[in-house]
Amino acid sequence: MADAHKLEIFRGLVKFKSNTQKIWGVLIFLTIVTVIEVVLGIYKPEVLMGQVLGMKALNWIFIILTIVKAYYITWDFMHMRDEVKALRRMVVWTAIFLICYLIFILLQEGGYIESVYSSGFIKRDF
Amino acid sequence: MDTTVANTGTEGKTWGGGNQPLKSSYGKMMMWFFIVSDALTFSGFLAAYGFSRFKFIGSWPIADEVFTHVPFFHGNYPMIYVAFMTFVLIMSSVTMVLAVDAGHHMKKTKVTWYMFLTIIGGLIFVGSQAWEWGTFIKGEYGAVQTNGGNILQFGKYETVDGNAVFKRVAVSDIAIDAHGERVEHERKNGLWFVDESALPAYTVDEVYNGLKANSDVLVRTQIINDEGEKTVLSREESLNQIKNNGKLVVQGANLQVNEYGTSLFADFFFFITGFHGFHVFSGVVINIIIFFNVILGTYERRGSYEMVEKVGLYWHFVDLVWVFVFTFFYLV
C-alpha cells in the first residue's frame, strides 16, 4: 500500500526508499530551514537590512522560507502530493487567492492610514 | 487510491459519502474543506495584525526585545524558546505522520505509540505557550504610559566591549517610594457596587522623582529611528516627557495596557496565539479520543486507520498555522 505514495521531493532531486524515510528527510529539511530563520533573526546581518519592495530584504527571506516550510508540511505531512489534481487545486488555489486578496487589501489600507498620520490629513484629494 | 480505503457503512450511499469523485473519502475531503475555511480565519487575524502594524509601522514593538526569556535560565535569549516550541510542534507533526503511515500498514502497536508521542508533544507546546503568556503578562521592566497612550521606557548607556549599549532599567529600581498617597478603592470602604483593579505599584510622581535622582537614566520612546532602534531621549527631554505627559505606571501586558509598546500588539498577541493555542488544545483532546479508539481496536475492526489520517490532517494544519504565527510575530 505504501507504493501509492510519491517518494520524490525537490522535483525528483531526492528520492526516498520508503514513506517513513521521506518523513524523516522532510523533518531534517524543515529543521534546517527553521535553524536558518532563527540564526538570521538573532544576528540580523547588516547586508540584508536594505529595503526591497517596501520591506527589509530579511523580512522577505523570512516570508519566503515560511512558504517553503508550509509547502513541505502540506505536500508531505498532509499527503497533498498524493491527492488527485482536482482536490489539490480546489484546496490550495482557493486559499491562496483569497489570502492574497485579503493581505493586499488590508496592508494597502494600513499603509495608507500610516501615511495620513505621518504626512498630513489629506493624502489624496480625489 | 487504496491507501484511503475505509469501510464505514457508507458504500453506495451518495449523500452518506459513498461516492468518491476526488478519490478521497467524504470525511477526508470535508476535513480539507474545513482546513481551508480555518486557514482563512487565521489569515484574517494575521492580515488584521499586518494592517495595524503597517498603520503604526514607525512605532511597533520589536519582537526580539519582547520575547527574550527561557524557563530556568536568566539572561537575554531572544527567540531561543520560541524556536524550541516550533521544533516541538514540527516534531509532533512528524510522529503524527508516522502514526498515519503505521496505520496504512495496520500496525496497531506502532500507531498507539506514535499517537502517544504526538499527544505529549502537543502538551509540551501548550504548556510552553502558557509559560510564554505568563511571562508576557507579568512583564519585566515596567514603563510609563503617557496621556496619549504611548509608552515611555527607561534605560541607561553601558559600555560593553567598548561600545555604548542601551540597557533597560526597571521602574522598580529607580522609583522612590512615597508612601500613602492613594488607597485602592475597595467595595468595603466605598460604594459597594464600585471597585477598581489593583493600583500600579508606583505613581508617576515616584517614578519622576526616581528619574531625577538617577542622573544616568534616560527615557526611550516607541518611535523607531533610521537605524531600526527605538529613539532614546536626552536627559532634559526625558524629565520633561515624564513630568508633562506621564499618566500611568504600567507593568506587564494585558488587554488594556502593554509595557512593551502599543497595546494593540498585546491584543493581537493574546488573540492570535490564544486562538492557535485553543486549536492545539482541541487537537490534543481529539488526539486523545483517537488514541483510546486505537487502543480499543476500533480501527483494527473497521479494517482501516483512516480516522487517524483525518485527525492527522487537523494536527498538521495546527503546525502549519504556527509556522506563520512564528514568522509574523517573532521574526518579521
CSV table of C-alpha atoms in Angstrom, one decimal:
chain,number,residue,atom,x,y,z
A,1,MET,CA,0.0,0.0,0.0
A,2,ALA,CA,2.9,2.3,0.6
A,3,ASP,CA,3.6,2.2,-3.1
A,4,ALA,CA,0.8,4.8,-3.6
A,5,HIS,CA,3.0,7.5,-2.0
A,6,LYS,CA,5.1,9.6,-4.3
A,7,LEU,CA,8.6,9.5,-2.8
A,8,GLU,CA,10.4,12.2,-4.6
A,9,ILE,CA,11.0,15.7,-3.2
A,10,PHE,CA,12.7,18.7,-4.8
A,11,ARG,CA,11.3,17.8,-8.2
A,12,GLY,CA,12.9,14.4,-8.2
A,13,LEU,CA,16.3,15.5,-7.0
A,14,VAL,CA,15.9,13.4,-3.8
A,15,LYS,CA,14.1,10.1,-3.9
A,16,PHE,CA,13.4,8.2,-0.8
A,17,LYS,CA,13.1,4.4,-0.5
A,18,SER,CA,10.0,4.4,1.8
A,19,ASN,CA,7.4,6.8,3.1
A,20,THR,CA,8.9,6.7,6.6
A,21,GLN,CA,12.3,7.6,5.2
A,22,LYS,CA,10.7,10.5,3.3
A,23,ILE,CA,9.1,11.8,6.6
A,24,TRP,CA,12.5,11.9,8.3
A,25,GLY,CA,14.0,13.5,5.3
A,26,VAL,CA,11.4,16.3,5.3
A,27,LEU,CA,11.9,16.8,9.0
A,28,ILE,CA,15.6,17.3,8.5
A,29,PHE,CA,14.9,19.8,5.8
A,30,LEU,CA,12.3,21.7,7.9
A,31,THR,CA,14.7,21.8,10.8
A,32,ILE,CA,17.4,23.2,8.7
A,33,VAL,CA,15.1,25.9,7.4
A,34,THR,CA,13.9,26.8,10.9
A,35,VAL,CA,17.5,27.0,12.2
A,36,ILE,CA,18.4,29.3,9.3
A,37,GLU,CA,15.4,31.5,10.2
A,38,VAL,CA,16.4,31.7,13.9
A,39,VAL,CA,20.1,32.4,13.2
A,40,LEU,CA,19.1,35.2,10.8
A,41,GLY,CA,16.6,36.5,13.3
A,42,ILE,CA,19.2,36.7,16.1
A,43,TYR,CA,22.1,38.1,14.2
A,44,LYS,CA,20.2,40.2,11.6
A,45,PRO,CA,23.1,40.6,9.1
A,46,GLU,CA,23.6,44.2,8.1
A,47,VAL,CA,23.6,43.2,4.4
A,48,LEU,CA,20.0,42.1,4.5
A,49,MET,CA,18.7,45.2,6.1
A,50,GLY,CA,18.2,47.1,2.8
A,51,GLN,CA,14.8,47.9,1.5
A,52,VAL,CA,13.4,45.6,-1.2
A,53,LEU,CA,9.8,46.2,-2.5
A,54,GLY,CA,8.8,48.2,0.6
A,55,MET,CA,10.2,45.8,3.2
A,56,LYS,CA,13.5,44.8,4.6
A,57,ALA,CA,15.2,42.1,2.5
A,58,LEU,CA,15.5,40.0,5.6
A,59,ASN,CA,11.7,40.0,6.1
A,60,TRP,CA,11.2,38.8,2.5
A,61,ILE,CA,13.6,35.9,3.2
A,62,PHE,CA,11.6,35.0,6.3
A,63,ILE,CA,8.3,35.1,4.4
A,64,ILE,CA,9.7,33.0,1.5
A,65,LEU,CA,11.2,30.4,3.9
A,66,THR,CA,7.9,30.2,5.7
A,67,ILE,CA,6.1,29.5,2.5
A,68,VAL,CA,8.7,26.8,1.7
A,69,LYS,CA,8.0,25.2,5.1
A,70,ALA,CA,4.3,25.4,4.6
A,71,TYR,CA,4.7,23.7,1.2
A,72,TYR,CA,6.5,20.8,2.6
A,73,ILE,CA,4.2,20.4,5.6
A,74,THR,CA,1.2,20.4,3.3
A,75,TRP,CA,2.6,18.3,0.5
A,76,ASP,CA,4.4,15.6,2.5
A,77,PHE,CA,3.0,15.6,6.0
A,78,MET,CA,-0.6,16.2,4.9
A,79,HIS,CA,0.0,14.0,1.8
A,80,MET,CA,-1.2,16.6,-0.6
A,81,ARG,CA,1.3,15.2,-3.0
A,82,ASP,CA,-0.7,12.0,-3.2
A,83,GLU,CA,-4.1,13.6,-3.8
A,84,VAL,CA,-5.7,14.0,-7.2
A,85,LYS,CA,-5.1,17.3,-9.0
A,86,ALA,CA,-8.7,18.4,-8.7
A,87,LEU,CA,-8.7,18.2,-4.9
A,88,ARG,CA,-5.3,19.8,-4.6
A,89,ARG,CA,-6.2,22.7,-6.8
A,90,MET,CA,-9.6,23.2,-5.1
A,91,VAL,CA,-7.9,23.5,-1.7
A,92,VAL,CA,-4.7,25.2,-2.5
A,93,TRP,CA,-5.7,27.8,-5.1
A,94,THR,CA,-8.9,28.8,-3.3
A,95,ALA,CA,-6.9,29.5,-0.2
A,96,ILE,CA,-4.0,31.2,-1.9
A,97,PHE,CA,-6.3,33.5,-4.0
A,98,LEU,CA,-8.4,34.6,-1.0
A,99,ILE,CA,-5.5,35.1,1.3
A,100,CYS,CA,-3.5,37.2,-1.2
A,101,TYR,CA,-6.6,39.3,-1.8
A,102,LEU,CA,-7.1,39.8,1.9
A,103,ILE,CA,-3.5,40.7,2.6
A,104,PHE,CA,-3.3,43.1,-0.3
A,105,ILE,CA,-6.5,45.0,0.8
A,106,LEU,CA,-5.5,45.2,4.5
A,107,LEU,CA,-1.9,46.1,4.0
A,108,GLN,CA,-2.6,48.7,1.4
A,109,GLU,CA,-5.2,50.3,3.7
A,110,GLY,CA,-2.8,50.1,6.7
A,111,GLY,CA,0.0,51.8,4.7
A,112,TYR,CA,-2.4,54.5,3.6
A,113,ILE,CA,-3.6,55.3,7.1
A,114,GLU,CA,0.0,55.4,8.3
A,115,SER,CA,0.8,57.9,5.5
A,116,VAL,CA,-2.1,60.0,6.6
A,117,TYR,CA,-0.7,60.0,10.2
A,118,SER,CA,2.8,60.9,9.1
A,119,SER,CA,2.3,63.3,6.3
A,120,GLY,CA,-0.9,65.3,6.8
A,121,PHE,CA,-4.6,65.0,6.9
A,122,ILE,CA,-5.3,64.7,3.2
A,123,LYS,CA,-3.2,62.3,1.3
A,124,ARG,CA,-5.1,62.0,-1.9
A,125,ASP,CA,-7.6,64.7,-2.8
A,126,PHE,CA,-9.9,62.9,-5.3
B,1,MET,CA,-6.4,5.3,-4.1
B,2,ASP,CA,-6.1,2.2,-1.9
B,3,THR,CA,-4.3,4.0,0.9
B,4,THR,CA,-7.6,5.7,1.8
B,5,VAL,CA,-10.0,2.8,1.9
B,6,ALA,CA,-12.5,2.9,4.7
B,7,ASN,CA,-15.4,0.7,5.3
B,8,THR,CA,-17.7,2.7,7.4
B,9,GLY,CA,-21.0,1.5,6.0
B,10,THR,CA,-21.4,4.4,3.6
B,11,GLU,CA,-20.7,2.5,0.4
B,12,GLY,CA,-23.1,3.3,-2.3
B,13,LYS,CA,-24.9,6.0,-0.3
B,14,THR,CA,-24.5,9.1,-2.3
B,15,TRP,CA,-25.3,11.6,0.5
B,16,GLY,CA,-23.5,9.4,3.1
B,17,GLY,CA,-20.3,9.8,1.2
B,18,GLY,CA,-20.5,6.7,-0.8
B,19,ASN,CA,-19.2,8.4,-4.0
B,20,GLN,CA,-15.5,9.5,-4.2
B,21,PRO,CA,-15.3,11.8,-7.2
B,22,LEU,CA,-11.9,13.1,-5.9
B,23,LYS,CA,-10.7,9.6,-5.0
B,24,SER,CA,-10.7,10.8,-1.4
B,25,SER,CA,-13.3,9.7,1.2
B,26,TYR,CA,-16.1,12.0,2.2
B,27,GLY,CA,-14.6,12.6,5.7
B,28,LYS,CA,-11.2,13.4,4.4
B,29,MET,CA,-12.4,15.8,1.8
B,30,MET,CA,-14.6,17.6,4.4
B,31,MET,CA,-11.6,17.8,6.7
B,32,TRP,CA,-9.7,19.5,3.8
B,33,PHE,CA,-12.5,22.0,3.3
B,34,PHE,CA,-12.7,22.7,7.0
B,35,ILE,CA,-9.0,23.4,6.9
B,36,VAL,CA,-9.4,25.8,4.0
B,37,SER,CA,-12.0,27.8,5.9
B,38,ASP,CA,-10.0,27.7,9.1
B,39,ALA,CA,-6.9,28.9,7.2
B,40,LEU,CA,-9.0,31.8,6.0
B,41,THR,CA,-10.0,32.6,9.6
B,42,PHE,CA,-6.3,32.7,10.7
B,43,SER,CA,-5.3,34.7,7.7
B,44,GLY,CA,-8.0,37.2,8.6
B,45,PHE,CA,-6.4,37.6,12.0
B,46,LEU,CA,-2.9,37.7,10.7
B,47,ALA,CA,-3.8,40.2,8.0
B,48,ALA,CA,-5.6,42.4,10.6
B,49,TYR,CA,-2.3,42.2,12.6
B,50,GLY,CA,-0.5,43.3,9.4
B,51,PHE,CA,-3.0,46.1,9.0
B,52,SER,CA,-2.3,47.5,12.5
B,53,ARG,CA,1.4,47.0,12.1
B,54,PHE,CA,1.5,48.9,8.8
B,55,LYS,CA,-0.6,51.6,10.4
B,56,PHE,CA,1.9,52.0,13.2
B,57,ILE,CA,5.0,51.0,11.3
B,58,GLY,CA,7.1,53.6,12.9
B,59,SER,CA,6.4,52.6,16.5
B,60,TRP,CA,5.7,48.9,16.6
B,61,PRO,CA,7.4,46.9,19.4
B,62,ILE,CA,10.5,45.0,18.3
B,63,ALA,CA,9.8,41.3,19.0
B,64,ASP,CA,13.4,40.5,19.9
B,65,GLU,CA,13.1,42.8,22.8
B,66,VAL,CA,9.8,41.4,24.0
B,67,PHE,CA,10.3,37.6,23.9
B,68,THR,CA,13.7,37.2,25.5
B,69,HIS,CA,13.1,34.6,28.2
B,70,VAL,CA,13.9,31.0,28.6
B,71,PRO,CA,12.5,29.0,31.5
B,72,PHE,CA,15.0,28.2,34.2
B,73,PHE,CA,17.7,30.5,32.7
B,74,HIS,CA,18.3,34.1,33.4
B,75,GLY,CA,19.5,36.5,30.8
B,76,ASN,CA,18.7,37.7,27.4
B,77,TYR,CA,18.0,34.9,24.8
B,78,PRO,CA,15.7,36.3,22.1
B,79,MET,CA,13.9,33.7,20.0
B,80,ILE,CA,15.5,30.6,21.5
B,81,TYR,CA,12.5,29.4,23.4
B,82,VAL,CA,10.0,30.1,20.6
B,83,ALA,CA,12.3,28.2,18.2
B,84,PHE,CA,12.2,25.3,20.6
B,85,MET,CA,8.4,25.5,20.6
B,86,THR,CA,8.4,25.4,16.8
B,87,PHE,CA,10.6,22.4,16.8
B,88,VAL,CA,8.4,20.6,19.3
B,89,LEU,CA,5.3,21.2,17.2
B,90,ILE,CA,7.1,20.1,14.0
B,91,MET,CA,8.4,17.0,15.8
B,92,SER,CA,4.8,16.1,17.0
B,93,SER,CA,3.7,16.6,13.4
B,94,VAL,CA,6.3,14.0,12.4
B,95,THR,CA,5.2,11.5,15.0
B,96,MET,CA,1.6,12.1,13.7
B,97,VAL,CA,2.5,11.4,10.1
B,98,LEU,CA,4.4,8.3,11.3
B,99,ALA,CA,1.3,7.1,13.1
B,100,VAL,CA,-0.7,7.6,9.9
B,101,ASP,CA,1.9,5.6,8.0
B,102,ALA,CA,1.9,2.8,10.6
B,103,GLY,CA,-1.9,2.9,10.2
B,104,HIS,CA,-1.6,2.2,6.5
B,105,HIS,CA,0.3,-0.9,7.4
B,106,MET,CA,-2.2,-1.9,10.0
B,107,LYS,CA,0.4,-1.9,12.8
B,108,LYS,CA,-1.7,-1.2,15.9
B,109,THR,CA,1.2,-1.0,18.5
B,110,LYS,CA,3.2,1.5,16.4
B,111,VAL,CA,0.1,3.7,15.8
B,112,THR,CA,-0.5,3.7,19.6
B,113,TRP,CA,3.0,4.7,20.4
B,114,TYR,CA,3.2,7.4,17.8
B,115,MET,CA,-0.2,8.8,18.8
B,116,PHE,CA,1.0,8.9,22.4
B,117,LEU,CA,4.2,10.8,21.4
B,118,THR,CA,2.1,13.3,19.4
B,119,ILE,CA,-0.1,14.0,22.4
B,120,ILE,CA,2.9,14.5,24.6
B,121,GLY,CA,4.4,16.9,22.0
B,122,GLY,CA,1.1,18.8,21.9
B,123,LEU,CA,1.0,19.1,25.7
B,124,ILE,CA,4.6,20.4,25.8
B,125,PHE,CA,3.7,23.0,23.3
B,126,VAL,CA,0.5,24.2,25.1
B,127,GLY,CA,2.5,24.3,28.4
B,128,SER,CA,5.2,26.4,26.7
B,129,GLN,CA,2.6,28.8,25.4
B,130,ALA,CA,1.1,29.1,28.8
B,131,TRP,CA,4.5,30.0,30.2
B,132,GLU,CA,5.1,32.4,27.4
B,133,TRP,CA,1.8,34.1,28.2
B,134,GLY,CA,2.6,34.2,31.9
B,135,THR,CA,6.0,35.9,31.2
B,136,PHE,CA,4.4,38.4,28.8
B,137,ILE,CA,1.6,39.3,31.3
B,138,LYS,CA,4.0,39.6,34.2
B,139,GLY,CA,6.3,41.9,32.3
B,140,GLU,CA,9.9,42.7,33.1
B,141,TYR,CA,10.9,46.4,33.4
B,142,GLY,CA,7.7,48.3,33.5
B,143,ALA,CA,7.1,51.6,31.8
B,144,VAL,CA,5.2,54.8,32.0
B,145,GLN,CA,2.1,55.4,29.8
B,146,THR,CA,1.5,58.9,28.5
B,147,ASN,CA,-1.8,60.7,28.2
B,148,GLY,CA,-1.9,59.8,24.5
B,149,GLY,CA,-1.4,56.1,25.3
B,150,ASN,CA,2.3,55.9,24.3
B,151,ILE,CA,4.8,54.0,26.2
B,152,LEU,CA,8.0,55.5,27.8
B,153,GLN,CA,10.6,53.0,28.9
B,154,PHE,CA,13.8,53.5,31.0
B,155,GLY,CA,17.4,52.6,30.5
B,156,LYS,CA,20.9,53.8,30.5
B,157,TYR,CA,24.0,53.5,28.4
B,158,GLU,CA,26.6,51.0,29.5
B,159,THR,CA,29.9,50.2,27.8
B,160,VAL,CA,30.1,46.7,26.5
B,161,ASP,CA,33.2,45.7,24.6
B,162,GLY,CA,34.0,49.4,24.0
B,163,ASN,CA,30.6,50.2,22.6
B,164,ALA,CA,27.9,52.2,24.3
B,165,VAL,CA,24.9,49.9,24.6
B,166,PHE,CA,21.4,50.9,25.8
B,167,LYS,CA,20.4,48.7,28.7
B,168,ARG,CA,16.9,48.7,30.1
B,169,VAL,CA,16.3,49.7,33.7
B,170,ALA,CA,13.3,48.5,35.6
B,171,VAL,CA,10.9,51.1,37.0
B,172,SER,CA,11.1,49.4,40.4
B,173,ASP,CA,14.8,50.0,40.5
B,174,ILE,CA,14.6,53.8,40.2
B,175,ALA,CA,11.2,54.8,41.6
B,176,ILE,CA,11.4,56.4,45.0
B,177,ASP,CA,8.6,55.2,47.2
B,178,ALA,CA,6.5,57.9,48.7
B,179,HIS,CA,4.1,56.1,51.0
B,180,GLY,CA,0.4,56.6,51.5
B,181,GLU,CA,-0.7,58.8,48.7
B,182,ARG,CA,-3.7,56.9,47.3
B,183,VAL,CA,-5.5,54.0,48.7
B,184,GLU,CA,-7.1,51.4,46.4
B,185,HIS,CA,-10.8,51.8,46.3
B,186,GLU,CA,-12.5,48.6,47.5
B,187,ARG,CA,-16.2,47.7,47.9
B,188,LYS,CA,-15.9,47.6,51.6
B,189,ASN,CA,-14.7,51.1,52.1
B,190,GLY,CA,-16.7,53.0,49.5
B,191,LEU,CA,-19.6,52.5,47.2
B,192,TRP,CA,-20.4,48.8,47.5
B,193,PHE,CA,-21.1,48.4,43.8
B,194,VAL,CA,-17.9,50.0,42.6
B,195,ASP,CA,-14.4,48.6,42.8
B,196,GLU,CA,-11.2,49.1,40.8
B,197,SER,CA,-8.4,46.9,39.7
B,198,ALA,CA,-5.2,46.9,41.8
B,199,LEU,CA,-3.3,50.2,41.7
B,200,PRO,CA,0.0,50.2,40.0
B,201,ALA,CA,2.9,49.6,42.4
B,202,TYR,CA,4.2,53.1,41.8
B,203,THR,CA,2.8,56.5,40.8
B,204,VAL,CA,4.2,58.6,38.1
B,205,ASP,CA,5.4,61.1,40.6
B,206,GLU,CA,7.5,58.5,42.4
B,207,VAL,CA,9.0,57.4,39.0
B,208,TYR,CA,9.7,61.1,38.2
B,209,ASN,CA,11.5,61.6,41.5
B,210,GLY,CA,13.5,58.4,40.9
B,211,LEU,CA,14.4,59.6,37.4
B,212,LYS,CA,15.6,62.9,38.8
B,213,ALA,CA,17.7,61.1,41.4
B,214,ASN,CA,19.4,58.8,38.9
B,215,SER,CA,21.3,61.1,36.5
B,216,ASP,CA,22.3,58.4,34.1
B,217,VAL,CA,18.9,57.1,33.4
B,218,LEU,CA,17.2,58.1,30.1
B,219,VAL,CA,13.8,57.6,28.6
B,220,ARG,CA,13.2,55.6,25.5
B,221,THR,CA,10.2,56.3,23.3
B,222,GLN,CA,8.3,54.0,20.9
B,223,ILE,CA,9.5,55.7,17.8
B,224,ILE,CA,11.8,53.7,15.6
B,225,ASN,CA,14.7,55.7,14.2
B,226,ASP,CA,16.6,55.2,11.0
B,227,GLU,CA,18.8,52.5,12.4
B,228,GLY,CA,15.8,50.4,13.3
B,229,GLU,CA,16.1,51.1,17.0
B,230,LYS,CA,13.8,52.8,19.4
B,231,THR,CA,14.6,56.5,20.0
B,232,VAL,CA,16.4,57.4,23.2
B,233,LEU,CA,15.7,60.9,24.5
B,234,SER,CA,18.2,63.3,26.0
B,235,ARG,CA,18.3,63.9,29.8
B,236,GLU,CA,16.1,67.1,29.8
B,237,GLU,CA,13.6,65.7,27.3
B,238,SER,CA,13.4,62.5,29.4
B,239,LEU,CA,12.5,64.5,32.5
B,240,ASN,CA,10.1,66.7,30.6
B,241,GLN,CA,8.3,63.8,29.0
B,242,ILE,CA,7.7,62.0,32.3
B,243,LYS,CA,6.7,65.2,34.1
B,244,ASN,CA,4.3,66.6,31.4
B,245,ASN,CA,3.0,63.5,29.7
B,246,GLY,CA,3.3,60.6,32.1
B,247,LYS,CA,0.0,59.3,33.3
B,248,LEU,CA,0.2,55.8,34.5
B,249,VAL,CA,2.9,53.3,35.5
B,250,VAL,CA,2.3,50.0,33.7
B,251,GLN,CA,3.9,46.7,34.5
B,252,GLY,CA,3.4,43.8,32.0
B,253,ALA,CA,0.8,43.5,29.4
B,254,ASN,CA,-2.9,42.8,29.3
B,255,LEU,CA,-5.8,43.9,27.1
B,256,GLN,CA,-5.7,47.5,28.3
B,257,VAL,CA,-2.0,48.3,28.7
B,258,ASN,CA,1.2,47.0,27.4
B,259,GLU,CA,4.6,47.9,28.8
B,260,TYR,CA,6.4,46.8,25.6
B,261,GLY,CA,4.7,49.3,23.3
B,262,THR,CA,1.3,49.9,21.7
B,263,SER,CA,-1.4,48.0,23.4
B,264,LEU,CA,-2.6,46.6,20.0
B,265,PHE,CA,0.5,44.4,20.0
B,266,ALA,CA,-0.6,42.7,23.2
B,267,ASP,CA,-4.2,42.5,22.0
B,268,PHE,CA,-3.2,40.7,18.8
B,269,PHE,CA,-0.7,38.6,20.6
B,270,PHE,CA,-3.3,37.3,23.1
B,271,PHE,CA,-5.9,36.9,20.4
B,272,ILE,CA,-3.9,35.1,17.7
B,273,THR,CA,-1.6,32.9,19.9
B,274,GLY,CA,-4.7,32.3,22.1
B,275,PHE,CA,-6.8,31.1,19.1
B,276,HIS,CA,-3.9,29.0,17.9
B,277,GLY,CA,-3.4,27.6,21.4
B,278,PHE,CA,-7.1,26.7,21.5
B,279,HIS,CA,-6.6,24.8,18.3
B,280,VAL,CA,-3.6,22.9,19.8
B,281,PHE,CA,-5.7,22.2,22.9
B,282,SER,CA,-8.6,20.9,20.9
B,283,GLY,CA,-6.2,18.9,18.7
B,284,VAL,CA,-4.8,17.3,21.8
B,285,VAL,CA,-8.3,16.4,23.0
B,286,ILE,CA,-9.2,14.9,19.6
B,287,ASN,CA,-5.9,13.0,19.5
B,288,ILE,CA,-6.6,11.5,23.0
B,289,ILE,CA,-10.0,10.3,21.8
B,290,ILE,CA,-8.5,8.7,18.7
B,291,PHE,CA,-5.6,7.3,20.9
B,292,PHE,CA,-8.1,5.4,23.0
B,293,ASN,CA,-10.0,4.2,19.9
B,294,VAL,CA,-6.8,2.8,18.6
B,295,ILE,CA,-6.1,1.0,21.9
B,296,LEU,CA,-9.6,-0.4,22.0
B,297,GLY,CA,-9.1,-1.7,18.5
B,298,THR,CA,-11.9,0.2,16.8
B,299,TYR,CA,-9.9,0.9,13.7
B,300,GLU,CA,-8.5,-2.6,13.7
B,301,ARG,CA,-12.0,-4.0,13.5
B,302,ARG,CA,-13.0,-1.4,10.9
B,303,GLY,CA,-10.1,-2.5,8.8
B,304,SER,CA,-8.8,1.0,8.2
B,305,TYR,CA,-7.0,3.6,10.2
B,306,GLU,CA,-8.4,6.5,8.1
B,307,MET,CA,-9.6,8.3,11.2
B,308,VAL,CA,-6.0,8.7,12.3
B,309,GLU,CA,-5.3,10.3,9.0
B,310,LYS,CA,-8.2,12.7,9.3
B,311,VAL,CA,-7.1,14.0,12.8
B,312,GLY,CA,-3.6,13.9,11.4
B,313,LEU,CA,-4.7,16.5,8.8
B,314,TYR,CA,-6.1,18.7,11.5
B,315,TRP,CA,-2.9,18.3,13.6
B,316,HIS,CA,-0.6,19.2,10.7
B,317,PHE,CA,-2.8,22.2,10.0
B,318,VAL,CA,-2.2,23.4,13.5
B,319,ASP,CA,1.5,23.1,12.9
B,320,LEU,CA,1.2,24.9,9.6
B,321,VAL,CA,-0.6,27.8,11.2
B,322,TRP,CA,2.2,28.0,13.9
B,323,VAL,CA,4.8,28.3,11.2
B,324,PHE,CA,3.1,31.5,10.0
B,325,VAL,CA,2.4,32.9,13.5
B,326,PHE,CA,6.1,32.3,14.3
B,327,THR,CA,7.2,34.2,11.3
B,328,PHE,CA,4.8,37.2,11.7
B,329,PHE,CA,5.0,37.6,15.5
B,330,TYR,CA,8.6,36.7,16.2
B,331,LEU,CA,10.7,37.1,13.1
B,332,VAL,CA,9.4,39.8,10.8
